[in-house]
Coordinates of C-alpha atoms and ligand atoms in Angstrom, one line a residue:
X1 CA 5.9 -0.5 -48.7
X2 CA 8.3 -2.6 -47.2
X3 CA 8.7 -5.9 -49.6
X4 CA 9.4 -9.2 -47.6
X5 CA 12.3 -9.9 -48.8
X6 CA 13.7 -6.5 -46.9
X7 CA 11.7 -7.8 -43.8
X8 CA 13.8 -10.8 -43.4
X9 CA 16.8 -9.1 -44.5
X10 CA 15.6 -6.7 -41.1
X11 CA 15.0 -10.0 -39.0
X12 CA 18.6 -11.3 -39.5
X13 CA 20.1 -8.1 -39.1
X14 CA 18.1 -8.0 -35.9
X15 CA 18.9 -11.5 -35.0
X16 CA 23.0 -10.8 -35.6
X17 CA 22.8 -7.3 -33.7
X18 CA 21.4 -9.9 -30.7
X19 CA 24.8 -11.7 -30.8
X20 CA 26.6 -8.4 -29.9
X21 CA 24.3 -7.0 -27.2
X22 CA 23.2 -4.5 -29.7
X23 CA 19.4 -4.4 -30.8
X24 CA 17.5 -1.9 -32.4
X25 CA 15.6 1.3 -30.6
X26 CA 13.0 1.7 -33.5
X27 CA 11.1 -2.1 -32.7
X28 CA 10.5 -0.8 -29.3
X29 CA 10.7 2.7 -28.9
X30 CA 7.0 3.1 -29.2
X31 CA 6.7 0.5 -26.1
X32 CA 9.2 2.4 -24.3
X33 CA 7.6 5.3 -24.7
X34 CA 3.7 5.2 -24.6
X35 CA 1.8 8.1 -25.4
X36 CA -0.3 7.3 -22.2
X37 CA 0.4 5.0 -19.0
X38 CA 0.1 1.2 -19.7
X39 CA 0.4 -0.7 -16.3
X40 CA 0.8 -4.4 -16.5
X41 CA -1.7 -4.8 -13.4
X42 CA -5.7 -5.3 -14.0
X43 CA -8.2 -4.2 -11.9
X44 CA -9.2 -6.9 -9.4
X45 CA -10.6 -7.6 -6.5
X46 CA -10.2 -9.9 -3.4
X47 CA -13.4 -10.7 -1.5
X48 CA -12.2 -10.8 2.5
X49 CA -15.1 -13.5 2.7
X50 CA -13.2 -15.9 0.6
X51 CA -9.1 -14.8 1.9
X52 CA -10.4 -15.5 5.5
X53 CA -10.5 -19.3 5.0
X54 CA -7.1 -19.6 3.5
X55 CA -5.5 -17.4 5.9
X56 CA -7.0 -19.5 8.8
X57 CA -5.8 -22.9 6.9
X58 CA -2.5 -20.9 6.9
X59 CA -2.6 -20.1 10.2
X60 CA -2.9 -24.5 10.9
X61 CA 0.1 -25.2 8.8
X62 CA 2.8 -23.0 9.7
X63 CA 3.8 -20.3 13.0
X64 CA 4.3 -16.9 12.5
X65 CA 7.9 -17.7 13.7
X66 CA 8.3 -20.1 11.0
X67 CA 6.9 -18.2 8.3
X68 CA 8.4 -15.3 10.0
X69 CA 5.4 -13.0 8.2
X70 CA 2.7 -15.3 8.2
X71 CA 1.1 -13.7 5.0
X72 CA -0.8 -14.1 2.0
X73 CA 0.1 -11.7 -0.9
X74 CA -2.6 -10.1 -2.5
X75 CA -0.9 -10.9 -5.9
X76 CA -2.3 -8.8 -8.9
X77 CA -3.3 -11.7 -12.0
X78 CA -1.9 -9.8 -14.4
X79 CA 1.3 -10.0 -12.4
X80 CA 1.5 -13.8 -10.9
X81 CA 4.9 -14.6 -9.3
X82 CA 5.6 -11.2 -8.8
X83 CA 4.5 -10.2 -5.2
X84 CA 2.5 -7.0 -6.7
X85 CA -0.5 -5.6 -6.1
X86 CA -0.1 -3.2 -8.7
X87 CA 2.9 -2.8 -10.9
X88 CA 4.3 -0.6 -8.3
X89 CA 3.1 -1.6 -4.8
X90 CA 3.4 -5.0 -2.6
X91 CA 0.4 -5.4 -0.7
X92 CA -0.5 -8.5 1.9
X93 CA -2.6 -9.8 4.5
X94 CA -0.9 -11.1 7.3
X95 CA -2.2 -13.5 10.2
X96 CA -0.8 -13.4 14.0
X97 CA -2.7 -16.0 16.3
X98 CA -2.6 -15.9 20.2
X99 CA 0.6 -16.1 22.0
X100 CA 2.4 -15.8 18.7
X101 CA 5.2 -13.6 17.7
X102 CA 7.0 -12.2 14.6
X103 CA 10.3 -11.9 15.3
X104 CA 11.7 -8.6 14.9
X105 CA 13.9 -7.1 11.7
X106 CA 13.9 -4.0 9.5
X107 CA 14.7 -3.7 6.0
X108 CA 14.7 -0.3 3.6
X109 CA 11.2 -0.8 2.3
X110 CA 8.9 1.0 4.4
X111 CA 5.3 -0.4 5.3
X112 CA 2.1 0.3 6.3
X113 CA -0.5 -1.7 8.2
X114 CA -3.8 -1.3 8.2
X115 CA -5.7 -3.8 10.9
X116 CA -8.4 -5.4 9.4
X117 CA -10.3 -8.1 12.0
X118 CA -9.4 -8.9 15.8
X119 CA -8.7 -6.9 19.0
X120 CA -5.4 -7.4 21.1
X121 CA -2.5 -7.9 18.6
X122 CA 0.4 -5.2 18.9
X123 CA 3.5 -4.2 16.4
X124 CA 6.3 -2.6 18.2
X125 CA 8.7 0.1 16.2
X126 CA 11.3 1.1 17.3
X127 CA 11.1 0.4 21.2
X128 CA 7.4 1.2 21.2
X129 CA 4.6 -1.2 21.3
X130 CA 1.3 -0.1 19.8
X131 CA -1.5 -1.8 19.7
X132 CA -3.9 -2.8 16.7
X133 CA -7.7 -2.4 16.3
X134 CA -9.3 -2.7 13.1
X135 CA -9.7 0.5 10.9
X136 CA -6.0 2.0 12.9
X137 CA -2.9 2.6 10.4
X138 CA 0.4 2.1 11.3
X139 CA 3.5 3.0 9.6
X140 CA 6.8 1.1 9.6
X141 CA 9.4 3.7 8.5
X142 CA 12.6 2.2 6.4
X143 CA 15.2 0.5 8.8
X144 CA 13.3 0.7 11.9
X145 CA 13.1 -2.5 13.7
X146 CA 9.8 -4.0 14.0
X147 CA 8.0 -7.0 15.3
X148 CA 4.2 -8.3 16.1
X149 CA 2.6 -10.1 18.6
X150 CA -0.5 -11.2 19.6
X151 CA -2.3 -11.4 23.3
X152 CA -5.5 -11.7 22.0
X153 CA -7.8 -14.9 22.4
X154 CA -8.7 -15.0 18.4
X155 CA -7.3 -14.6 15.0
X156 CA -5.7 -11.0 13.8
X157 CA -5.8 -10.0 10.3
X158 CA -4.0 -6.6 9.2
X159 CA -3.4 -5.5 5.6
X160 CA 0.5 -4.8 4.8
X161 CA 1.2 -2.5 2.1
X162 CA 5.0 -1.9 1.0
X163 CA 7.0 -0.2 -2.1
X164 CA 8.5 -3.7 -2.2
X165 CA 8.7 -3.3 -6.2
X166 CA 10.4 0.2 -6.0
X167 CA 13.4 -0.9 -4.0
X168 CA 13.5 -4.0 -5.9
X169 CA 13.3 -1.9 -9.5
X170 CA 16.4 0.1 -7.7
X171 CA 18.7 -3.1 -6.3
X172 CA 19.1 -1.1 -2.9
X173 CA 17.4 -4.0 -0.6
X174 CA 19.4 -4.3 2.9
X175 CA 17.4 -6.0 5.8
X176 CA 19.0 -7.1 9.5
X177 CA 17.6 -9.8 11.7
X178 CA 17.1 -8.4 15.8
X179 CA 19.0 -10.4 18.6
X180 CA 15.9 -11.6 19.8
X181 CA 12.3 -12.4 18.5
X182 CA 10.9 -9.4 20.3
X183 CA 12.5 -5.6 20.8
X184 CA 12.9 -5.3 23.8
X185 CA 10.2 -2.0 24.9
X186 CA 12.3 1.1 26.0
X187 CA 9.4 3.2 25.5
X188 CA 6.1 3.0 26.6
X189 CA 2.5 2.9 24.4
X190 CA 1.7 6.6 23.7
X191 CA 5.2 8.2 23.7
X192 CA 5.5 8.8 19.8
X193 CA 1.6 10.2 20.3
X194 CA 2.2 12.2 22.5
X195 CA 6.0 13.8 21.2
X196 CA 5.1 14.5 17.7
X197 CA 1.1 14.2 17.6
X198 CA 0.5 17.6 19.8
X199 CA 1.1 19.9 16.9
X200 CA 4.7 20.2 19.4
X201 CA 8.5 20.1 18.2
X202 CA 11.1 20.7 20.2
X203 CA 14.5 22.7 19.1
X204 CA 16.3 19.8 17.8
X205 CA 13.6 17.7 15.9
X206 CA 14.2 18.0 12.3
X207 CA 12.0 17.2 9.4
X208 CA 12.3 13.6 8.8
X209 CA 11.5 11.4 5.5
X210 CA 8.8 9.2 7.3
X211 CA 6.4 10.4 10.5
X212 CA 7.3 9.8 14.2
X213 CA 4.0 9.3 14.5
X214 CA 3.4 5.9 14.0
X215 CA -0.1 5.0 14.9
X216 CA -3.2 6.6 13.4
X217 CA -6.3 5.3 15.2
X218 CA -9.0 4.8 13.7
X219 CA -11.6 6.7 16.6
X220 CA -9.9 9.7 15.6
X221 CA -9.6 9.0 11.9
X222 CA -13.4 8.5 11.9
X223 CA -14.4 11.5 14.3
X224 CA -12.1 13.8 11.4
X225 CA -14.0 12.5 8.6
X226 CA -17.2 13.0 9.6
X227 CA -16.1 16.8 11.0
X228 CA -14.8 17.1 7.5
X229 CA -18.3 15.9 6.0
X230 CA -20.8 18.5 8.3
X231 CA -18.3 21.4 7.6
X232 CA -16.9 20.6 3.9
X233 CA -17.9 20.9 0.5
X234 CA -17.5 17.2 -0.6
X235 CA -15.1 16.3 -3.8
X236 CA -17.7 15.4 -6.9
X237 CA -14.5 13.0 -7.8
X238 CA -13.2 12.1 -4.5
X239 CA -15.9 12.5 -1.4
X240 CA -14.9 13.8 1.6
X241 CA -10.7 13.1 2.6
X242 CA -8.0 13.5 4.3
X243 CA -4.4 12.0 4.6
X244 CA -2.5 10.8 6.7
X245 CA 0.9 13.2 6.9
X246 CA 4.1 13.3 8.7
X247 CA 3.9 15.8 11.4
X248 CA 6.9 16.9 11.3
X249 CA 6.7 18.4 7.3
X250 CA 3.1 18.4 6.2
X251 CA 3.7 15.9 3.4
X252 CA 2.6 11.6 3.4
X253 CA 3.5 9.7 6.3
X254 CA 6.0 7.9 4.3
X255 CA 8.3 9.0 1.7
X256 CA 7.3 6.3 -1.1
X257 CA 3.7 5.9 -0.1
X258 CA 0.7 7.8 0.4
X259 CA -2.7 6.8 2.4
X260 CA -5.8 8.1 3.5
X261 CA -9.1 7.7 4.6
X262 CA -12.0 8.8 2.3
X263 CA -15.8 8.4 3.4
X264 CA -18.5 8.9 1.0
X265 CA -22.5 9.7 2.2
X266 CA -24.7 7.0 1.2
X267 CA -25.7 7.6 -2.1
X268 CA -23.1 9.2 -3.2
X269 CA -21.8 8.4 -7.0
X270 CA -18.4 10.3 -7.8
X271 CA -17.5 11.3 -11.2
X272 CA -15.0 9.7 -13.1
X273 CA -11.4 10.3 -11.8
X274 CA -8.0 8.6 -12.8
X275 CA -4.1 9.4 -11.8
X276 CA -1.0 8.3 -12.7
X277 CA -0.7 6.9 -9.2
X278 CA -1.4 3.2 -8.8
X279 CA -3.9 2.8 -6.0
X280 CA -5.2 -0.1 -3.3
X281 CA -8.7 0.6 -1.6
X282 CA -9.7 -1.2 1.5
X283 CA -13.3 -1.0 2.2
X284 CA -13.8 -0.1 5.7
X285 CA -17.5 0.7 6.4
X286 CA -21.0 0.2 3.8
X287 CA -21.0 -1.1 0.7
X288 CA -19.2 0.3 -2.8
X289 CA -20.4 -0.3 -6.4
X290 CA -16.8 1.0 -8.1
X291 CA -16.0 0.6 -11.6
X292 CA -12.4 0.6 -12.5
X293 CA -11.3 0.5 -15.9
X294 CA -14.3 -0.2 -16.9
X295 CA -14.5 -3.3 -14.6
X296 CA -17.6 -3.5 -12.3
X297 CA -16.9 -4.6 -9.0
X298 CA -19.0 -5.1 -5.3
X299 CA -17.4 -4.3 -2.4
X300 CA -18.0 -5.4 1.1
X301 CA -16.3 -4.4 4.3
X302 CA -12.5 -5.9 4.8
X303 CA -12.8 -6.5 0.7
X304 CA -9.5 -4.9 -1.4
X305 CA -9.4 -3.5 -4.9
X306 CA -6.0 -3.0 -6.7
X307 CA -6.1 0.1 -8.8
X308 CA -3.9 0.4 -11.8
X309 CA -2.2 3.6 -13.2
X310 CA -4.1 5.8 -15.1
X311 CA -7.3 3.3 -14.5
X312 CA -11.0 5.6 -14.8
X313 CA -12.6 5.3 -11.4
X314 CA -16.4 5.6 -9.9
X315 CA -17.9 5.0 -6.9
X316 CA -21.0 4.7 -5.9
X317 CA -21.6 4.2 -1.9
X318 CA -24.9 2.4 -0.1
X319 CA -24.9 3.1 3.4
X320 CA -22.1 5.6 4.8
X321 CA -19.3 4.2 3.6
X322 CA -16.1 4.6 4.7
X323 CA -12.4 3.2 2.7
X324 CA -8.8 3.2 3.6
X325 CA -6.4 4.0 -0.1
X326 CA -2.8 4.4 -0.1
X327 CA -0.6 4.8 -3.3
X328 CA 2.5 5.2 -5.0
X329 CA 1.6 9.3 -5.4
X330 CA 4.7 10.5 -3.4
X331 CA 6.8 8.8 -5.6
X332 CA 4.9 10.2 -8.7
X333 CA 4.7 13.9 -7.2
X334 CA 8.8 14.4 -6.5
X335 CA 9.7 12.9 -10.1
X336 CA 7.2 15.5 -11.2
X337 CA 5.5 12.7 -12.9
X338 CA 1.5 12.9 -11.2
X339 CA -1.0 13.9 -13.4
X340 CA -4.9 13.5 -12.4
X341 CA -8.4 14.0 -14.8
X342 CA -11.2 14.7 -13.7
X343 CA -13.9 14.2 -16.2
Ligands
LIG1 C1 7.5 -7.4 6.2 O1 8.6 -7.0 6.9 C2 6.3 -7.5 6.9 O2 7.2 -6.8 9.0 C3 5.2 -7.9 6.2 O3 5.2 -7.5 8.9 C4 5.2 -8.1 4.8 C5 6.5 -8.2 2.8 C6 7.7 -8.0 2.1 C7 8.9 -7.7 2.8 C8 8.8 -7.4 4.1 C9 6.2 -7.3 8.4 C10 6.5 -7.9 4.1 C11 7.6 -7.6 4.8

């Protein structure tokens, strides 16, 4: 037993040690090292329903020049002030209305979009201009120059997902402002499709960190999956899934971030799963009961879950259902660090 009068002879030790940028490892060493993960973000869940509204009031008080990303962060509660979605991941929805234009840049993060509502809204990379459906992914890689725009008559919504946190945790932000809003386009719609999404590489393409292929519509996305479910065994854990990779090294289209598309048959309940990865799910088509962490939660189309580390996951799908995840897995799986269960 520790007598009190030793305790407070500890506190003022440890309040003197303060004063010369010392302090002691044994208060905190069982913090710093936790015998399992123990993520700061909850489980939570943003109802599209409910966003919609704000992002339209949004869309009244500001231009997407002005703003220059017209977006609402999806901001996890457990984490207010800190743009994350989980403790690892930055994740967004971002507004363009007609005749609009966010002006182009590039930064070191590296982002994903994934269009949620409204036809006719493009985002250029790199000299090529793509354009945005709901249910397509599209990947900015690290310092490529990048900027959206909208010809459509109505509102476009697209979910932005970036490892905003990890370059922030590792002070190596840059980011450069384009000469003019838009890039000008030196190649035209298609070109990255059709170079690096033909199974093709020519002598001097090399592996590189993020894909050349930019774009994954959602047509083909959709037409894979449900290949995948007539001819597959589904995952008890998972469902039915596939990833979307970097053609040019078989690994996630970015280097910090991994997505996919996962569809489960109506029905379907999957069996607990958790991973060290923290996860966002966008729910694409039907309806999900999940529980996460032993949260329940309903899910709608366009509606967004965060994920946290090590957080125990099931699904149960009404209706085909279909859901875009990505993660912080790559990250996990080159520091050795990704561990699954699957109970
Ligand atoms: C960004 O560049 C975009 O280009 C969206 O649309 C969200 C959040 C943080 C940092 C950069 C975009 C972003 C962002």
């Amino acid at each position: 037993m520790t007598s009190s009068s030793q305790l407070s002879e500890r506190e003022s030790y440890y309040s003197e040690l303060g004063n010369h940028s010392l302090a002691p490892l044994w208060a905190s060493l069982a913090r710093l090292v936790p015998p399992s993960p123990q993520p700061s973000a909850q489980a939570f869940a943003w109802k599209y329903a409910e966003i919609r509204q704000h992002l339209l009031t949004a869309g009244k008080l500001i231009t997407a020049e002005e703003a220059e990303r017209r977006v609402l962060v999806l901001e996890n509660p457990s984490l207010a002030g800190q743009s994350r979605i989980t403790d690892t991941l930055y994740a967004g929805l971002q507004l363009i209305l007609p005749g609009e234009v966010a002006p182009a840049h590039r930064h070191v993060q590296s982002a994903l979009r994934f269009a949620i509502e409204g036809e006719g809204a493009y985002t250029a990379v790199n000299g090529e201009r793509v354009s945005m459906s709901p249910g397509d992914f599209i990947i900015t890689p690290a310092w490529t120059w990048h900027d959206h725009g909208s010809e459509s008559s109505g509102p476009v919504v697209w979910l932005d997902g970036l490892d905003v946190p990890f370059i922030d945790f590792l002070k190596a932000g840059f980011r450069e402002q384009y000469e003019h809003a838009s890039q000008i386009a030196h190649r035209s719609e298609g070109e990255a499709r059709l170079r690096f999404g033909s199974g093709m590489l020519g002598p001097s393409d090399k592996p590189t960190n993020s894909s050349p292929l930019f774009k994954y519509p959602y047509d083909q996305t959709k037409a894979a999956l449900a290949l995948i479910a007539k001819t597959e065994e589904i995952d008890a854990h998972r469902g039915f899934e596939i990833r979307y990779i970097n053609p040019t090294t078989g690994g996630d289209a970015l280097p910090t971030i991994s997505a996919g598309m996962r569809l489960l048959p109506d029905g379907f309940k999957t069996a607990p799963y958790r991973s060290t990865d923290g996860s966002v799910i966008v729910l694409v088509e039907g309806s999900l009961r999940a529980t996460v962490a032993g949260k329940e939660i309903t899910l709608s189309p366009k509606d967004v879950v965060a994920i946290p580390a090590w957080a125990s996951v099931t699904l149960e799908a009404s209706g085909e259902t279909v859901l875009f995840n990505f993660s912080d897995a790559p990250v996990h799986q080159k520091l050795g660090l990704w561990r699954e269960e699957r109970s």
